[in-house]
Amino acid sequence: MSNAVDGLLTDAERLELERLLDADPEALEKWRQLIRIEAGLRSARVRFPFAVTVPQAIRAEHERRVAQGVLQQIRSLPDTSVSRSSSWLALCEHWFRPIRRRTVWATGFVAIAILSTLIWLGSDNHPRDLAVEQARNLEVRRGWWWRSVKAGEQLSSRWSLRTGPLGSARLQILSDSTTVVLEEQTKADFIENSLAKQWSIKQGRIQVHAAHQVPGHPIVVRTPHGHAEVVGTTFSLSARPTTSWLRVDDGAVQWSSLGDNRSLLVPAGQFVAAGHGPIGLLMAADPEMLRIPFTLDLQRSFQDGDGAWNTDGSALVQTKVSHVPMTNAIWGTPASPGSAYVIEARTPESIEIRCDVEVQRTIHDEVARWIWPQNFGLRFYLGRYDFQLNAEGGGVAATALLKFGGGSPKASDSPVVIHGQTHSSLPAAGVGLHHFRLQLWRQPDGHCRALGKVWTGSGEPNEWQINAEFNRSESLTQVGMQTVSCAARFSQFQTFLIESLQ
Amino acid sequence: MALDLEQVRQILQRIRQGDIDAYAELVVAYQSDVWKVAAAIPGGMREIEELVQQTFVQAYQQLETFDSRRDFGPWIKEIARNQTRMELRRAMRESSRLNRYYEEWMRDLNAEESGNTEALEEALRTCRQELSEHLDQIVAQRYEQALSFEDIARQIGRSVAATRQLISRARVALRDCVARKGGFA
């Protein structure tokens, strides 16, 4: 019975329980009592979603937040006037009572759409909450349409704003002179009412230079990953697909992450990033660049063929792990387990891979090198980019090539060199431990930069041996690596999303 | 904190004059009552919070039908009960696994409507004090903090199965205790 309360029964167990309840009045009575206990416990949740020990201020903040959500929904109703909405409903009910419910709903929907349009057409007299000081490629949505906005205009808080490519806008909240800068390709909503001033950033980046706020009436800036509550400070907040970044320049900001429900007071000079799932809340050590580690579970689905695998995070989801058979590449020399795998990741746009590769055996003397002319190499698959670091054995020479292949990587692929660089500074590769670093940066406009280095021993070289720029508009959807023409074992394999505030 | 009739009347007056923000005062004052009813739905805090908001939006749309000579609390709770019933019916349609459970809960909602839950609440409060400190703490984590079995298991250093067993044991102990104290009468 207890399992049934928690919804943990199988269908067969459920049927058995139902038979018991139908046949045994005593069992039925006990069941009902158990349900009432569960209901009593759930509804006695201190009448609130917090433990009793939660300070009154946080509880009050939550009450305000719920109220604010209600107001927001009410404002989005086709007509927020109580008397008008009820009379409209009454009229509709009178007209459409004999008609089937589905028809009434459909008609009602059309009526709401028409009403919304009428309200929109006549809604130019709302109080103005924002002054546009500077605007470049700024648009505002009123009703269903976007229109461009010029400097000097004043806007109502109920409207949505967006900046296009190379766009930016500087806005002033009229009630307290706080300045907000929307950077390019930013989408944001602003709502101001008696409870709070709230910015919701759907994408892009804003900078806030907040005036001192009245206690209990703060500016709240929300992103899909958390929210920052502002007392009076200067900061910037970026909403990205996987994370949101906060940089505090002056004062302090309380930053709450939705990913792990943690809250952090971020002082001036600090950076913090928040995301869903495993990212949680990270302080960024480097103000220029944040490395967000994501772990690859190589024990799972690491079989010949494809396997499904998902991490907990919504952003860093690996959807496929494939084992690439190596027999072709190494011409009969068996590769160690783990010497090749392809992980498809959904969203990483800029990524860093660090790994050590222990070369167990090179086959320079054993095979005709018809696949790759180098006798040791490491290939990273980044979407359709085949980024290949090769180091020739025998202490003769070393090359590093950036290549672009197509389709799924297979050992028999013949990569096409689109852009390549040759370096003589790479260490010769032979049996032993080699360290690899690869970064691939991709800007929204498709501009990419690939950085790579390989070394042996303990001293990591400062310079990137590969430093190539190129343009590709396709998203990066795949991360993978495989050894070429050798038997090797990967270790210390680490993958990071990299994000920059720049 | 419930408002008196005059306060509610004044707020309604302001709303009629176009001050929609005034409605927030009603939401703040009565949301704990609504939470209590909405807690019956399946799902976690987010779902409950959505239902609470939905209830107040629904109430706003029906404000003209509210008789301001009456208490606002019972009126909003009735709307919450209707919303909760709809949500439970929807859950029953989606999965038959918990049907029996939701049916009973629906009965319980109706019982609450007729106002006979106070004895149960009182008995439950007393009986919780009779639980061991450890069990009571787990009950608090499950029901007051709404933690998942997995989270509780992590916090108390036990397996998920053992944690479920502990919660089950606590519920049965509470049921027997409440029955002894006449809380189901």
Coordinates of N, CA, C and O in Angstrom, one line a residue, chain A residues 248-301:
Chain A
V248 N 30.4 41.2 -11.7 CA 30.1 42.3 -10.9 C 31.2 43.3 -10.9 O 32.4 42.9 -10.5
D249 N 31.0 44.5 -11.2 CA 32.0 45.5 -11.3 C 32.1 46.4 -10.0 O 33.1 46.8 -9.6
D250 N 30.9 46.6 -9.4 CA 30.9 47.5 -8.3 C 29.7 47.0 -7.4 O 28.7 46.6 -7.9
G251 N 29.9 47.1 -6.1 CA 28.8 46.7 -5.2 C 28.8 45.1 -5.0 O 29.8 44.5 -5.0
A252 N 27.6 44.6 -4.9 CA 27.5 43.1 -4.7 C 26.1 42.7 -5.3 O 25.2 43.5 -5.3
V253 N 26.0 41.5 -5.7 CA 24.8 41.0 -6.3 C 24.5 39.6 -5.7 O 25.4 38.8 -5.6
Q254 N 23.3 39.4 -5.3 CA 22.9 38.1 -4.8 C 22.4 37.3 -6.0 O 21.5 37.6 -6.7
W255 N 23.1 36.2 -6.3 CA 22.9 35.4 -7.5 C 22.3 34.0 -7.1 O 23.0 33.3 -6.3
S256 N 21.2 33.7 -7.6 CA 20.6 32.4 -7.2 C 20.5 31.5 -8.5 O 20.0 32.0 -9.5
S257 N 21.0 30.3 -8.4 CA 21.0 29.4 -9.5 C 19.8 28.5 -9.5 O 19.5 27.9 -8.5
L258 N 19.1 28.4 -10.6 CA 18.0 27.4 -10.7 C 18.5 26.0 -10.8 O 17.8 25.1 -10.5
G259 N 19.8 25.9 -11.3 CA 20.3 24.5 -11.5 C 20.4 23.7 -10.3 O 20.1 22.5 -10.2
D260 N 21.0 24.3 -9.2 CA 21.1 23.6 -8.0 C 20.6 24.3 -6.8 O 20.9 24.0 -5.6
N261 N 19.7 25.3 -7.1 CA 19.0 26.0 -6.0 C 20.0 26.7 -5.0 O 19.6 26.8 -3.8
R262 N 21.2 27.0 -5.4 CA 22.1 27.6 -4.5 C 22.1 29.1 -4.7 O 21.7 29.6 -5.8
S263 N 22.5 29.8 -3.7 CA 22.6 31.2 -3.8 C 23.9 31.7 -3.3 O 24.5 31.1 -2.5
L264 N 24.4 32.8 -4.0 CA 25.7 33.2 -3.7 C 25.8 34.8 -3.8 O 25.2 35.3 -4.7
L265 N 26.4 35.4 -2.8 CA 26.6 36.8 -2.8 C 27.9 37.1 -3.6 O 29.0 36.7 -3.2
V266 N 27.8 37.7 -4.8 CA 28.9 37.9 -5.6 C 29.5 39.3 -5.4 O 28.8 40.3 -5.7
P267 N 30.7 39.4 -4.9 CA 31.2 40.8 -4.6 C 31.8 41.4 -5.9 O 32.0 40.7 -6.9
A268 N 32.2 42.6 -5.8 CA 32.8 43.3 -6.9 C 34.1 42.6 -7.3 O 34.8 42.1 -6.5
G269 N 34.3 42.5 -8.6 CA 35.5 41.9 -9.1 C 35.4 40.4 -9.3 O 36.4 39.8 -9.8
Q270 N 34.3 39.9 -9.0 CA 34.1 38.4 -9.2 C 33.2 38.1 -10.4 O 32.4 38.9 -10.8
F271 N 33.4 36.9 -10.8 CA 32.6 36.3 -11.9 C 31.9 35.1 -11.4 O 32.5 34.3 -10.7
V272 N 30.8 34.8 -11.9 CA 30.1 33.6 -11.6 C 29.3 33.1 -12.8 O 28.8 34.0 -13.6
A273 N 29.2 31.8 -13.0 CA 28.4 31.3 -14.1 C 27.5 30.3 -13.5 O 27.8 29.6 -12.6
A274 N 26.3 30.2 -14.1 CA 25.3 29.3 -13.6 C 24.7 28.6 -14.8 O 24.5 29.1 -15.9
G275 N 24.4 27.3 -14.6 CA 23.8 26.5 -15.7 C 23.0 25.4 -15.1 O 23.0 25.2 -13.9
H276 N 22.3 24.7 -15.9 CA 21.5 23.6 -15.4 C 22.4 22.3 -15.1 O 23.5 22.3 -15.6
G277 N 21.8 21.4 -14.4 CA 22.4 20.1 -14.2 C 23.8 20.2 -13.6 O 24.0 20.9 -12.6
P278 N 24.8 19.5 -14.2 CA 26.1 19.4 -13.5 C 26.8 20.7 -13.4 O 27.8 20.8 -12.7
I279 N 26.4 21.7 -14.2 CA 27.2 22.9 -14.1 C 27.0 23.6 -12.8 O 27.9 24.0 -12.1
G280 N 25.7 23.7 -12.4 CA 25.4 24.3 -11.1 C 25.8 25.7 -11.1 O 25.6 26.5 -12.0
L281 N 26.6 26.1 -10.1 CA 27.0 27.4 -9.9 C 28.5 27.4 -9.8 O 29.1 26.8 -8.9
L282 N 29.2 28.1 -10.7 CA 30.7 28.0 -10.7 C 31.2 29.4 -10.6 O 30.8 30.3 -11.3
M283 N 32.2 29.6 -9.7 CA 32.9 30.8 -9.7 C 34.0 30.7 -10.8 O 34.7 29.7 -10.9
A284 N 34.1 31.7 -11.6 CA 35.1 31.6 -12.7 C 36.4 32.2 -12.2 O 36.5 33.3 -11.8
A285 N 37.4 31.3 -12.3 CA 38.7 31.8 -11.8 C 39.3 32.8 -12.8 O 40.0 33.7 -12.4
D286 N 39.1 32.6 -14.0 CA 39.7 33.4 -15.0 C 38.6 34.4 -15.5 O 37.5 34.0 -16.0
P287 N 38.8 35.7 -15.4 CA 37.8 36.6 -15.8 C 37.6 36.6 -17.3 O 36.5 37.1 -17.8
E288 N 38.5 36.1 -18.1 CA 38.4 36.1 -19.5 C 37.7 34.9 -20.0 O 37.0 34.9 -21.0
M289 N 37.9 33.7 -19.3 CA 37.4 32.5 -19.9 C 37.0 31.5 -18.8 O 37.6 31.4 -17.8
L290 N 35.9 30.9 -19.0 CA 35.4 29.9 -18.1 C 35.4 28.5 -18.7 O 35.0 28.3 -19.8
R291 N 36.0 27.6 -17.9 CA 36.0 26.2 -18.4 C 35.0 25.4 -17.6 O 35.0 25.4 -16.4
I292 N 34.0 24.9 -18.3 CA 32.9 24.2 -17.7 C 33.2 22.7 -18.0 O 33.0 22.2 -19.1
P293 N 33.6 21.9 -17.0 CA 33.9 20.5 -17.3 C 32.7 19.7 -17.5 O 31.7 19.9 -16.9
F294 N 32.7 18.8 -18.5 CA 31.7 17.8 -18.5 C 32.3 16.4 -18.7 O 33.3 16.3 -19.4
T295 N 31.8 15.5 -18.0 CA 32.5 14.2 -17.9 C 31.9 13.3 -18.9 O 30.7 13.2 -19.1
L296 N 32.7 12.5 -19.5 CA 32.2 11.5 -20.4 C 32.3 10.1 -19.7 O 33.3 9.7 -19.2
D297 N 31.2 9.5 -19.7 CA 31.1 8.2 -19.1 C 31.5 7.1 -20.1 O 30.7 6.6 -20.8
L298 N 32.8 6.8 -20.1 CA 33.2 5.9 -21.2 C 32.9 4.5 -20.9 O 33.1 3.6 -21.7
Q299 N 32.5 4.2 -19.7 CA 32.2 2.8 -19.4 C 30.8 2.4 -19.9 O 30.5 1.3 -20.1
R300 N 30.0 3.4 -20.2 CA 28.7 3.2 -20.6 C 28.5 3.3 -22.1 O 29.0 4.2 -22.7
S301 N 27.9 2.3 -22.7 CA 27.6 2.3 -24.1 C 28.9 2.3 -24.9 O 28.8 2.7 -26.1

